Tab-separated table of C-alpha atoms and ligand atoms in Angstrom:
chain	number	residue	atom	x	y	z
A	1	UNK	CA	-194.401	-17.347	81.585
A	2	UNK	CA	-192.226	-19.131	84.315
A	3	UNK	CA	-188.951	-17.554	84.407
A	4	UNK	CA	-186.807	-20.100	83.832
A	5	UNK	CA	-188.524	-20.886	80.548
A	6	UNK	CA	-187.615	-17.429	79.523
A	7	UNK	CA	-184.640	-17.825	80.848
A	8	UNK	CA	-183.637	-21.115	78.531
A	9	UNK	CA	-185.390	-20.065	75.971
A	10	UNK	CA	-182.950	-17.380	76.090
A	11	UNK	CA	-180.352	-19.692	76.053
A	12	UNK	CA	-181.600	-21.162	73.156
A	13	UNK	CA	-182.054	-18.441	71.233
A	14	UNK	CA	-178.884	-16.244	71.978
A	15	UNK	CA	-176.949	-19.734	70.058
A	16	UNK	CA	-179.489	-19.304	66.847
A	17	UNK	CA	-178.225	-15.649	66.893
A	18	UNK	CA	-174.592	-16.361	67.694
A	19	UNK	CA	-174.104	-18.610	64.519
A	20	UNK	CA	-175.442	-15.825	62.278
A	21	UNK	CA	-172.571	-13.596	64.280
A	22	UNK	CA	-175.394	-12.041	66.189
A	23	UNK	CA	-173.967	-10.934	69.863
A	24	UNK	CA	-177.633	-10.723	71.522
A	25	UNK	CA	-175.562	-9.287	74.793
A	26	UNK	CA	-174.221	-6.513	73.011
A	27	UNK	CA	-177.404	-5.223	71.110
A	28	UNK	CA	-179.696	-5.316	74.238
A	29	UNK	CA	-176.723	-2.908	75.208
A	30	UNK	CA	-177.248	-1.172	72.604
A	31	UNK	CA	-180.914	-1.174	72.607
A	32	UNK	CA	-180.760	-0.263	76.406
A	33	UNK	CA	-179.146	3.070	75.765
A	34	UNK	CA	-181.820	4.390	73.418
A	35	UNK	CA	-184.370	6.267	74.670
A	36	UNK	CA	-188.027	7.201	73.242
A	37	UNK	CA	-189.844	10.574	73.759
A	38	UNK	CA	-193.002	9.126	75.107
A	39	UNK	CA	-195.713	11.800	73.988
A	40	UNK	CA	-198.152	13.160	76.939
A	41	UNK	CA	-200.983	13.866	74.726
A	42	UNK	CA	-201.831	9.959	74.383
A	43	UNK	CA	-203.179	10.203	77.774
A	44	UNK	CA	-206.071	12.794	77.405
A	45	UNK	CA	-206.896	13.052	73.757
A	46	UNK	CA	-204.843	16.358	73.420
A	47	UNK	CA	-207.118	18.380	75.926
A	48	UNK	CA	-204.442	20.156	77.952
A	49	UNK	CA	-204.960	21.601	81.151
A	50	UNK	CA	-205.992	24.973	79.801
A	51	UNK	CA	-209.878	24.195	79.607
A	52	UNK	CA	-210.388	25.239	76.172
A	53	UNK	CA	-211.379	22.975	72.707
A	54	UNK	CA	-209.424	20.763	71.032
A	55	UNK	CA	-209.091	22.866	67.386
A	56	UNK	CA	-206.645	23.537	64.260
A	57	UNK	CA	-204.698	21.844	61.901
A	58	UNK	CA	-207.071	18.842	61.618
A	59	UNK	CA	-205.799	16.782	64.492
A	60	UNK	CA	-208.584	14.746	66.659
A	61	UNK	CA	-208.416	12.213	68.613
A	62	UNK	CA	-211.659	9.816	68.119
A	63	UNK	CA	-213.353	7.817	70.532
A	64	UNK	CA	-215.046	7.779	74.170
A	65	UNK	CA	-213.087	5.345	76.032
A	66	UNK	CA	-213.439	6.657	79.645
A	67	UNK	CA	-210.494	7.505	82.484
A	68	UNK	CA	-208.657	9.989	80.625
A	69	UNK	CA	-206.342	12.051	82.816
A	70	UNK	CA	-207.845	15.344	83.569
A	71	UNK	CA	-205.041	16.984	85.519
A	72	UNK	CA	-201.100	16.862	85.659
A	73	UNK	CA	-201.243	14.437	88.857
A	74	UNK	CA	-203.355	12.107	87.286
A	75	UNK	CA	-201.191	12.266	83.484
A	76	UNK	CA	-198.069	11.556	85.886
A	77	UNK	CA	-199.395	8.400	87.498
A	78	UNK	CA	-200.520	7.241	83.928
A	79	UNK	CA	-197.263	7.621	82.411
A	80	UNK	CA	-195.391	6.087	85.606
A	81	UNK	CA	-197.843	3.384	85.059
A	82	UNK	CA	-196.635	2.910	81.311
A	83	UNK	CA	-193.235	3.346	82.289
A	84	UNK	CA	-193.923	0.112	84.827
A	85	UNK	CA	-194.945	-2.027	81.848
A	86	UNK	CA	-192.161	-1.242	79.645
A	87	UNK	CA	-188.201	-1.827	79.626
A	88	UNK	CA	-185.377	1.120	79.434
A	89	UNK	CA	-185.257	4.246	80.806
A	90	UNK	CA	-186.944	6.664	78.576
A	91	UNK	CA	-188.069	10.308	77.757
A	92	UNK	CA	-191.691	12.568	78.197
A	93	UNK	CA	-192.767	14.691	75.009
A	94	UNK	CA	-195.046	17.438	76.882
A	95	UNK	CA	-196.785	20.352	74.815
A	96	UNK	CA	-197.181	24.139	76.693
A	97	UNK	CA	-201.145	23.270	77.382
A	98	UNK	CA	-199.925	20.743	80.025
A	99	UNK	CA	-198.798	23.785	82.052
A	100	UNK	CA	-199.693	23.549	85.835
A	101	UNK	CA	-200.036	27.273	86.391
A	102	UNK	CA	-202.153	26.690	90.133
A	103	UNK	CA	-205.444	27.335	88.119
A	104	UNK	CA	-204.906	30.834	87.006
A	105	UNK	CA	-205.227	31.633	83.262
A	106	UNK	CA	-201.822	32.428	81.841
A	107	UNK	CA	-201.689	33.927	78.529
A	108	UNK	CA	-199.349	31.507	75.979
A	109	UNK	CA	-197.224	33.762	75.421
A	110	UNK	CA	-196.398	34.627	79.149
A	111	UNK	CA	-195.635	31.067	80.173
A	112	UNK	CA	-192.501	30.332	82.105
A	113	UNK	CA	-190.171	27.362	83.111
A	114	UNK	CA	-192.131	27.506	86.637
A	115	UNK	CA	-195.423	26.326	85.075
A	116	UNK	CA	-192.894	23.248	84.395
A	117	UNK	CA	-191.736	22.966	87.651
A	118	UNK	CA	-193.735	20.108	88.810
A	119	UNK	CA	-193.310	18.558	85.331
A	120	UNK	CA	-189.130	18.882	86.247
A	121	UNK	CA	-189.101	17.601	89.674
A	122	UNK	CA	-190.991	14.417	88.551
A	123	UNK	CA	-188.826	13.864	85.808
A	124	UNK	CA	-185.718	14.063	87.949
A	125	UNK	CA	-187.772	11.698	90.960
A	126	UNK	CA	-188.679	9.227	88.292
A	127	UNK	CA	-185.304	9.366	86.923
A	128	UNK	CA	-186.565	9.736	83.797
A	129	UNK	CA	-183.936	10.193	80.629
A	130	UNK	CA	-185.525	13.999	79.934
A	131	UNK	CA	-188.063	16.094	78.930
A	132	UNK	CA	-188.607	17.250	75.119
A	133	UNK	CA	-191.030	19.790	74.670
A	134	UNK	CA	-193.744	21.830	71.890
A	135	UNK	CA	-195.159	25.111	71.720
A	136	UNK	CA	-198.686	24.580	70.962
A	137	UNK	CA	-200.243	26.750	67.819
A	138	UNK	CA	-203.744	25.542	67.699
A	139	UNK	CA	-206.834	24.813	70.045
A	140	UNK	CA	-206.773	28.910	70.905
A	141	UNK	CA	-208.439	31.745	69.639
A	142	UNK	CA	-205.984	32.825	67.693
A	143	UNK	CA	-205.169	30.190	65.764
A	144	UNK	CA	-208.977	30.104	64.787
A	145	UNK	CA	-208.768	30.976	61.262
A	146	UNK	CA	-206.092	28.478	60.821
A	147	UNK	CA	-203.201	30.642	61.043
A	148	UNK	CA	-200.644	31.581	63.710
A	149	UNK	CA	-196.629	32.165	62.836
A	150	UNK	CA	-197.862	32.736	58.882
A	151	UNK	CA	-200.518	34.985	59.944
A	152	UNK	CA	-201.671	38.431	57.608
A	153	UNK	CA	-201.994	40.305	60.882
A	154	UNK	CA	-198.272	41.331	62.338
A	155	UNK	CA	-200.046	41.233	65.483
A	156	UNK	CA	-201.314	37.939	66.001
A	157	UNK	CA	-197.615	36.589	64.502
A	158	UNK	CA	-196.078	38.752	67.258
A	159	UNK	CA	-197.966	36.682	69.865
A	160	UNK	CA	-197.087	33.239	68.412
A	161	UNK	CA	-193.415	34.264	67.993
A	162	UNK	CA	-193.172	35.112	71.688
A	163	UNK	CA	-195.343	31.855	72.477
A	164	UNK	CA	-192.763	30.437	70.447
A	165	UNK	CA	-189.708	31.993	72.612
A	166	UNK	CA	-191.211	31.581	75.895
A	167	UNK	CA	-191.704	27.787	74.864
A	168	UNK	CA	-187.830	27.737	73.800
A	169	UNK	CA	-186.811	29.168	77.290
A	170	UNK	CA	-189.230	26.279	79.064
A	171	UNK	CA	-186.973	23.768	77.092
A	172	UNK	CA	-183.950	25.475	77.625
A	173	UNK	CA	-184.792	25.599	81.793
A	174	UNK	CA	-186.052	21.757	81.365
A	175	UNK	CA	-182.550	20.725	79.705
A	176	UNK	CA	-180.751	22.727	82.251
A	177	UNK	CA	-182.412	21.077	85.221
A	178	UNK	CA	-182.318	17.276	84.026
A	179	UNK	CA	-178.930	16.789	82.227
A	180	UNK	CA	-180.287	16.495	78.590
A	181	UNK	CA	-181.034	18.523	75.878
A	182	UNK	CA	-184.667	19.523	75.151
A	183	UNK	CA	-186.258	18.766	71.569
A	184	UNK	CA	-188.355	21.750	70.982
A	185	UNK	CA	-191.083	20.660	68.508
A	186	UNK	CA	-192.569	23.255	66.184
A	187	UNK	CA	-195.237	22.402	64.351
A	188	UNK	CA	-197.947	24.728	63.370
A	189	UNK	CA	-201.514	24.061	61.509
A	190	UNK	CA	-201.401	26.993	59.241
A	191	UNK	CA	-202.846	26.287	55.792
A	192	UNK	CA	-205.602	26.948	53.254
A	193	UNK	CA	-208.550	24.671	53.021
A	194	UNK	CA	-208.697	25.691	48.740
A	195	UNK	CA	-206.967	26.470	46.433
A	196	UNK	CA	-204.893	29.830	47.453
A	197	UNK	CA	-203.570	32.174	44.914
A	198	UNK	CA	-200.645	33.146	46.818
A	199	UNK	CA	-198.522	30.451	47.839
A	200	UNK	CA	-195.635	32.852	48.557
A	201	UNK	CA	-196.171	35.274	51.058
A	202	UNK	CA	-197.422	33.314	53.969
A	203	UNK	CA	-194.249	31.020	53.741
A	204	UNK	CA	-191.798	34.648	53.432
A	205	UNK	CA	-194.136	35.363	56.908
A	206	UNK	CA	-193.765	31.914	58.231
A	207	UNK	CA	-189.704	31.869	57.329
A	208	UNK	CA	-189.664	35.858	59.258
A	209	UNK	CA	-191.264	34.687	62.322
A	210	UNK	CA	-189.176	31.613	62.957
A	211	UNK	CA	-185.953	33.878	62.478
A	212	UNK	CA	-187.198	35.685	64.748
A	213	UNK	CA	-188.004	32.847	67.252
A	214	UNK	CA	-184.377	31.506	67.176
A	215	UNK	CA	-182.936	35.049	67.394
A	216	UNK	CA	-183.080	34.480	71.326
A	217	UNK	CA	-179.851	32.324	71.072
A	218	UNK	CA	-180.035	29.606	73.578
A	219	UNK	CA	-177.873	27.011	75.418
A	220	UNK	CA	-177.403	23.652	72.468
A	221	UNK	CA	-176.692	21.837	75.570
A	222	UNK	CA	-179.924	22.375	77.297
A	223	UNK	CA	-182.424	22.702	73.931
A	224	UNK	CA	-182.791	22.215	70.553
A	225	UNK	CA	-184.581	23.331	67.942
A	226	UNK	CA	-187.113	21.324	65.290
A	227	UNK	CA	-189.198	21.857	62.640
A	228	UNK	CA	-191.958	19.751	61.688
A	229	UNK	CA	-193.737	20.018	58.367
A	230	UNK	CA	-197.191	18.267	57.062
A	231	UNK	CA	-198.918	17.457	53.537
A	232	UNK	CA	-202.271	18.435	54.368
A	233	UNK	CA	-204.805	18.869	57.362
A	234	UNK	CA	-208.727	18.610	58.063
A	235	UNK	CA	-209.363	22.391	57.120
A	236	UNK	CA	-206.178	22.959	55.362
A	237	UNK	CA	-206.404	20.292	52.377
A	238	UNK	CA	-205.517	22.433	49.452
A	239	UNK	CA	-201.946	24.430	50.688
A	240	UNK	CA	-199.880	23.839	54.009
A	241	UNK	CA	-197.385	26.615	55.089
A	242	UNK	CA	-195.005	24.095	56.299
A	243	UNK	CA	-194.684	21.606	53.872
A	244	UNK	CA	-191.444	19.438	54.100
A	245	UNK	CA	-189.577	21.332	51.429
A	246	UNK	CA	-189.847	24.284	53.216
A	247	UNK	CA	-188.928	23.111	56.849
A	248	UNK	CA	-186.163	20.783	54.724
A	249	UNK	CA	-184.755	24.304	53.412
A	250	UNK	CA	-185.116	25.777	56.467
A	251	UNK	CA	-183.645	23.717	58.640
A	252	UNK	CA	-180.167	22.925	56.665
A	253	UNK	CA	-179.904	26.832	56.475
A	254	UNK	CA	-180.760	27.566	59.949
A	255	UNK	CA	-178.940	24.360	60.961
A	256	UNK	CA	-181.566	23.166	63.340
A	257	UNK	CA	-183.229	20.029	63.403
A	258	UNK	CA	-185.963	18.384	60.828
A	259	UNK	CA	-188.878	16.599	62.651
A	260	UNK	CA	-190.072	13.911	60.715
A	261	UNK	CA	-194.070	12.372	60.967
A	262	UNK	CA	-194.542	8.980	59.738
A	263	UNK	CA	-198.311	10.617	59.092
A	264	UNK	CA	-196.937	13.737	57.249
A	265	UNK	CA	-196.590	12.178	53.672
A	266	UNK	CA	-198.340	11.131	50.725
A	267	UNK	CA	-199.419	7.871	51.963
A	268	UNK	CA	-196.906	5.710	49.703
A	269	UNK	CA	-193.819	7.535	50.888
A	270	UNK	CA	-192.009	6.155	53.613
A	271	UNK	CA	-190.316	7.403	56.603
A	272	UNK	CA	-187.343	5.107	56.682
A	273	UNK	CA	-186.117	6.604	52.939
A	274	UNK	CA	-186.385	9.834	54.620
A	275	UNK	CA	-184.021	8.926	57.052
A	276	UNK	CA	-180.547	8.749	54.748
A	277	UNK	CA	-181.305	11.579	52.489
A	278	UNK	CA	-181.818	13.993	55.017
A	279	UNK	CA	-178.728	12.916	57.085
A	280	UNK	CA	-176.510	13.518	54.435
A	281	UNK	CA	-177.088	17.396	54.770
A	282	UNK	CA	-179.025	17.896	58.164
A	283	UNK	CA	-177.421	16.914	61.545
A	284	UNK	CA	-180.018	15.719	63.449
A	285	UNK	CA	-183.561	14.348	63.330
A	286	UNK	CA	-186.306	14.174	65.268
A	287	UNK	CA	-188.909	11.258	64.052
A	288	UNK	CA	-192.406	11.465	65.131
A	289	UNK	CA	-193.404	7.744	65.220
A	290	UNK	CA	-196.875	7.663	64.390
A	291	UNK	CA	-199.184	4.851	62.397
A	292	UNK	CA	-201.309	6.620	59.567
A	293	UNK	CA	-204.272	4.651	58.319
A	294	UNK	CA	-205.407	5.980	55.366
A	295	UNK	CA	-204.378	9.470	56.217
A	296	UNK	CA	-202.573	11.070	58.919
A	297	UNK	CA	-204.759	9.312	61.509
A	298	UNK	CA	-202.482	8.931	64.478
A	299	UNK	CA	-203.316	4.936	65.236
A	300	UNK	CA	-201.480	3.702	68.002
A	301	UNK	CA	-198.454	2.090	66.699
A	302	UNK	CA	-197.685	-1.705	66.339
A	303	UNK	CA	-194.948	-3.818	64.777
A	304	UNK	CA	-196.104	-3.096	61.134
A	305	UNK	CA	-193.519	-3.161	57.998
A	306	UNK	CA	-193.385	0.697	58.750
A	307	UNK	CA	-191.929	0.781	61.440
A	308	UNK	CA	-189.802	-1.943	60.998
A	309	UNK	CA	-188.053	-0.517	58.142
A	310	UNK	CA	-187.823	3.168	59.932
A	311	UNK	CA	-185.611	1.111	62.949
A	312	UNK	CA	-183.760	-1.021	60.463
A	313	UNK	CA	-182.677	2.566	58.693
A	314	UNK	CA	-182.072	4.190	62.437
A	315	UNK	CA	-179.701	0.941	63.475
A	316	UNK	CA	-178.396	0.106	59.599
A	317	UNK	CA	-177.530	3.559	58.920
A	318	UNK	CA	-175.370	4.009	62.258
A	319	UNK	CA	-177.815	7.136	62.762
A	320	UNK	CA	-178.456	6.136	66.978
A	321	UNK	CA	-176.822	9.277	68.141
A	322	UNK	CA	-178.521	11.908	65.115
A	323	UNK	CA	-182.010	10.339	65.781
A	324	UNK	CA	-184.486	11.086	68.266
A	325	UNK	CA	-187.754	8.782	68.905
A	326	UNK	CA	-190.334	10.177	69.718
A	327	UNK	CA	-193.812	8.766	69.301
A	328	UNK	CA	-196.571	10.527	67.937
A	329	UNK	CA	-200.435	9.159	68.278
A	330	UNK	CA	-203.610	9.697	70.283
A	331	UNK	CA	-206.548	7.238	69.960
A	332	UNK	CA	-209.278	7.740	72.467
A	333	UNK	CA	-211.250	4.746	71.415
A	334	UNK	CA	-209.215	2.021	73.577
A	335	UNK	CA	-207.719	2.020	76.745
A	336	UNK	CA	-204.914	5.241	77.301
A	337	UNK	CA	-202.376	3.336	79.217
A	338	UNK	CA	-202.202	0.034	76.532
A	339	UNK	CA	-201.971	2.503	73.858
A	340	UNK	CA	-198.999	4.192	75.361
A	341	UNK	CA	-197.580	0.799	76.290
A	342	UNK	CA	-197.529	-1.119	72.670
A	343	UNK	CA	-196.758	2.424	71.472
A	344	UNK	CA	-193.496	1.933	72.945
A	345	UNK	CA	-193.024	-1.686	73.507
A	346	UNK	CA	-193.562	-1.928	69.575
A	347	UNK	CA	-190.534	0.735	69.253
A	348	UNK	CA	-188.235	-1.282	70.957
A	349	UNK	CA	-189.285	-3.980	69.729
A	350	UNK	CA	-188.959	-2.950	66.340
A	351	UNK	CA	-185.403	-0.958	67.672
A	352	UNK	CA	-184.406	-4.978	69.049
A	353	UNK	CA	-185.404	-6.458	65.493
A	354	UNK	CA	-183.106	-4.357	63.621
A	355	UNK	CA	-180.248	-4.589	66.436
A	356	UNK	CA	-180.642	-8.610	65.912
A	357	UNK	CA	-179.407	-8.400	62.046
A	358	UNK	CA	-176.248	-9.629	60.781
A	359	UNK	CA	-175.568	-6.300	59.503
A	360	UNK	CA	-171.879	-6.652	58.620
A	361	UNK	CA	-172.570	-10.194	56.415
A	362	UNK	CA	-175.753	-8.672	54.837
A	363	UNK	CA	-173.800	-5.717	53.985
A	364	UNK	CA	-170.839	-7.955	52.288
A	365	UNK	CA	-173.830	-9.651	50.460
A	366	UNK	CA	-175.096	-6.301	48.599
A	367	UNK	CA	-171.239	-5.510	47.864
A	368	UNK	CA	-170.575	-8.728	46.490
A	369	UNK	CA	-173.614	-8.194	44.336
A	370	UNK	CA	-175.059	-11.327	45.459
A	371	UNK	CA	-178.956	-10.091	45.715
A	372	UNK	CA	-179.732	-13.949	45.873
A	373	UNK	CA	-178.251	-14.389	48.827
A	374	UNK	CA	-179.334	-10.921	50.317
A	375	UNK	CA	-182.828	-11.598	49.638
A	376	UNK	CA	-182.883	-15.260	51.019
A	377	UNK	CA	-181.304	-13.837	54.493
A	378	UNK	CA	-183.701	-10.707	54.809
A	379	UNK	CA	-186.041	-13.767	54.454
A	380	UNK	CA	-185.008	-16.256	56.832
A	381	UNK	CA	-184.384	-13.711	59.979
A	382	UNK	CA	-187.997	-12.552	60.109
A	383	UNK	CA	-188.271	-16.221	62.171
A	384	UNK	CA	-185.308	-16.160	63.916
A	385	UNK	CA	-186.206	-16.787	67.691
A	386	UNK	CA	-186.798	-13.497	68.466
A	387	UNK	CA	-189.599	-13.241	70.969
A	388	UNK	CA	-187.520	-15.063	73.509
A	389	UNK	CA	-184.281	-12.318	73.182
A	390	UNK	CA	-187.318	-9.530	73.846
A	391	UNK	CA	-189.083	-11.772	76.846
A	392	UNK	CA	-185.634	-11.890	78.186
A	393	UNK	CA	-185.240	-8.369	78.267
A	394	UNK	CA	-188.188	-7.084	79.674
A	395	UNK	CA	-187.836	-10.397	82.578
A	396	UNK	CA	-184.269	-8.306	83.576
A	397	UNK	CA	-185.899	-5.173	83.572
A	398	UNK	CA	-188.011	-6.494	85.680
A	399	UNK	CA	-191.122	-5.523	83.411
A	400	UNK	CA	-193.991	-7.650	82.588
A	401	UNK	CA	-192.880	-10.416	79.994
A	402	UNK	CA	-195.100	-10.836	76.895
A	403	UNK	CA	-199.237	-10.458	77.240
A	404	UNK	CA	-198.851	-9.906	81.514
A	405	UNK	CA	-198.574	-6.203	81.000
A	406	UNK	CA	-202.205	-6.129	80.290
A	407	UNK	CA	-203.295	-7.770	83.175
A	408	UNK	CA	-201.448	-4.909	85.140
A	409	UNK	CA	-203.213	-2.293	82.821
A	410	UNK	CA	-206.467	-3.999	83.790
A	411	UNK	CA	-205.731	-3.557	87.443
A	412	UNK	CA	-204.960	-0.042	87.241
A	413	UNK	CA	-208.175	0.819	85.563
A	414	UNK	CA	-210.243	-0.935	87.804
A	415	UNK	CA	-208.201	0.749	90.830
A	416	UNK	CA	-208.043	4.004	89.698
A	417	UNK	CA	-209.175	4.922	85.546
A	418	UNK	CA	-212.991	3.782	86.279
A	419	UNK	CA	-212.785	6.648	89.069
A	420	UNK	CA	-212.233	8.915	86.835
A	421	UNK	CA	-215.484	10.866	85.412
A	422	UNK	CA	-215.080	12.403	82.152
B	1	RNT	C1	-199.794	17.265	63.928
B	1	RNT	C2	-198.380	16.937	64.269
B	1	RNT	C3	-197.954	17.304	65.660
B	1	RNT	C4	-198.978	16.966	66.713
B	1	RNT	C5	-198.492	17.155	68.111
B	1	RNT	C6	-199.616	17.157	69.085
B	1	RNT	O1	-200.158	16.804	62.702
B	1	RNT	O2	-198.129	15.591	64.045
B	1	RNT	O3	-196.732	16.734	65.946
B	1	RNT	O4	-199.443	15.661	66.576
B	1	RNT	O5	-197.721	18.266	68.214
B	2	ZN	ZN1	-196.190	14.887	64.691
């Protein structure tokens, strides 16, 4: 599109908003200062660097679309790639199997902040907003009977926990370096594929090792804790260790963070009702954005109803500064780079949406008890002029403005993806 057509349909459009009350200025502002945790793992199915098997917990990625990046140089040009195609200045979600530790095998547990070094500098070269990071419980031998911080064997727990607190001191050292406090992600896979008898004991074990994992106080400034809990897995169908009334418990008590999944529910739960309830007793959240088809499938996201609703509660709420983005999804059937890009671009677009509502005159509607009127307005913005207040901002970002970002995309895998072998 030519940019002066974006540039009075802007025009245009900013007066549709203003006579609602809209300010379009102020919530690209707004929308401008929120960053998104871009996960890694989009761009190579999960693999890591470690050379081992994707296992545990029932997560797979699906599909055989080729150029996946097989090595940290190759992730980074992929994500500054996505980063190219998309407006704001935003985060990288990396898990501990994206370690560059010069080829040598270094047990989990014995990882360090300088197998994130390269991971740090680039961050700080590409100016990105931070680093968030995740210990990572499964595709190992020891998480092969699908347990790992809930495990029988004191042993095997012992290992986690200290994979657990060397991963803690990697986001501490990343937070320290770039400004910005490090989300540290736990999530584990532990669970029983039937029926268990005791439902107890593993969660007493579970609840023991992550005391012990946060007994090595760290910096709040430089990390921060989360806890991220799941309904069921492939393999662990019947019981989950971490199901969302324990992490709920243990986070208010241990006053850490609660990670959220949009995939972690039963399917007619949402999210964005989450979102309210859990505020009013934990500080923060951390939302893993994710688009569950059926089950927890990890679809790319898109501008669905879902995700809507979770940014309307985000911006509605007043929540900005409690809640951190970050996306969650790996689908190796299409293209790596688009799935990262309308990943995020859907975020903020859904982010822009919610910014763009008359939120002080809907609000005065629902007081007044006037549900006519609240109704009929909810109705009417879904075709307010939108597209032309996002074209706008991704023309003075200086991104690719609507469908153009896939020509790009196209480039770059005929340039470089197709060059790729496996
Ligand atoms: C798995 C969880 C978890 C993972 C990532 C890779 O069900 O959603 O967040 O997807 O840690
Ligand atoms: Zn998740």
């Amino acid at each position: 599109m030519k940019r002066s057509t974006v540039e009075k349909s802007y025009k245009l459009a900013a007066e549709a908003y203003a006579e609602l009350g809209v300010d379009t200025e102020e919530a690209l502002k707004k929308l401008a200062a929120i960053p998104i945790s871009l996960h890694c793992w989009q761009g190579d199915d999960l693999a890591g660097f470690e050379s081992g098997e994707l296992s545990g917990g029932g997560i797979l990625a699906t599909g055989s679309y080729g150029g996946r990046a097989r090595n940290a140089e190759e992730m980074r040009a992929d994500l500054e790639e996505v980063f190219s195609l998309v407006p704001g200045c935003h985060r990288v979600n990396l898990h501990s199997i994206y370690a560059e530790t010069g080829g040598k095998k270094i047990p989990r547990n014995e990882l360090r902040p300088e197998h994130f070094a390269g991971w740090i500098d680039w961050a700080k070269a590409q100016k990105l907003h931070g680093l968030d990071f995740n210990p990572t419980f499964f595709s190992h031998p020891l998480a092969a009977d699908g347990f790992t911080l809930s495990h029988a064997d004191p042993a095997i727990r012992r290992f986690w926990v200290e994979h657990a607190i060397a991963c803690r001191r990697i986001a501490e050292a990343m937070g320290k370096k770039l400004g910005t406090p490090s989300i540290n992600n736990t999530w584990i896979p532990d669970g029983f594929k039937d029926t268990p008898v005791d439902r107890l004991s593993p969660r007493q074990r579970l609840c023991e090792s992550l005391d012990a994992m946060l007994k090595v106080k760290l910096d709040p400034k430089a990390m921060r804790d989360a806890v991220e809990s799941k309904l069921f897995g492939i393999g662990s169908e019947s019981y989950v260790v971490g199901s969302h009334e324990f992490y709920l418990g243990y986070a208010l008590t241990r006053r850490i963070l609660l990670c959220m999944d949009a995939g972690h529910y039963h399917p007619t739960e949402t999210l964005a009702d989450k979102i309210s309830s859990t505020l009013s007793f934990v500080d923060e959240l951390l939302l893993h954005i994710s688009r569950p088809v059926r089950w927890d499938s990890d679809h790319v996201v898109i501008l669905d109803d879902a995700l809507l609703a979770t940014a309307q509660e985000i911006i509605r709420g007043g929540f900005v500064s409690r809640v951190h983005i970050g996306l969650d999804f790996f689908d190796a059937s299409i293209n790596r780079i688009a799935a990262m890009t309308i990943g995020l671009r859907s975020m903020l677009k859904a982010l822009l949406l919610a910014l763009l509502e008359p939120l002080a005159a809907l609000k005065k509607l629902e007081s007044a008890g006037d549900y006519t009127a609240r109704l009929a307005m909810l109705e009417e913005l879904k075709t307010l002029p939108f597209a032309a207040i996002w074209d706008h901002y991704c023309a003075r970002n200086n991104v690719p403005v609507g469908k153009a970002w896939l020509e790009e995309v196209r480039q770059y895998e005929k340039d470089v993806l197709v060059r790729r072998n496996g």
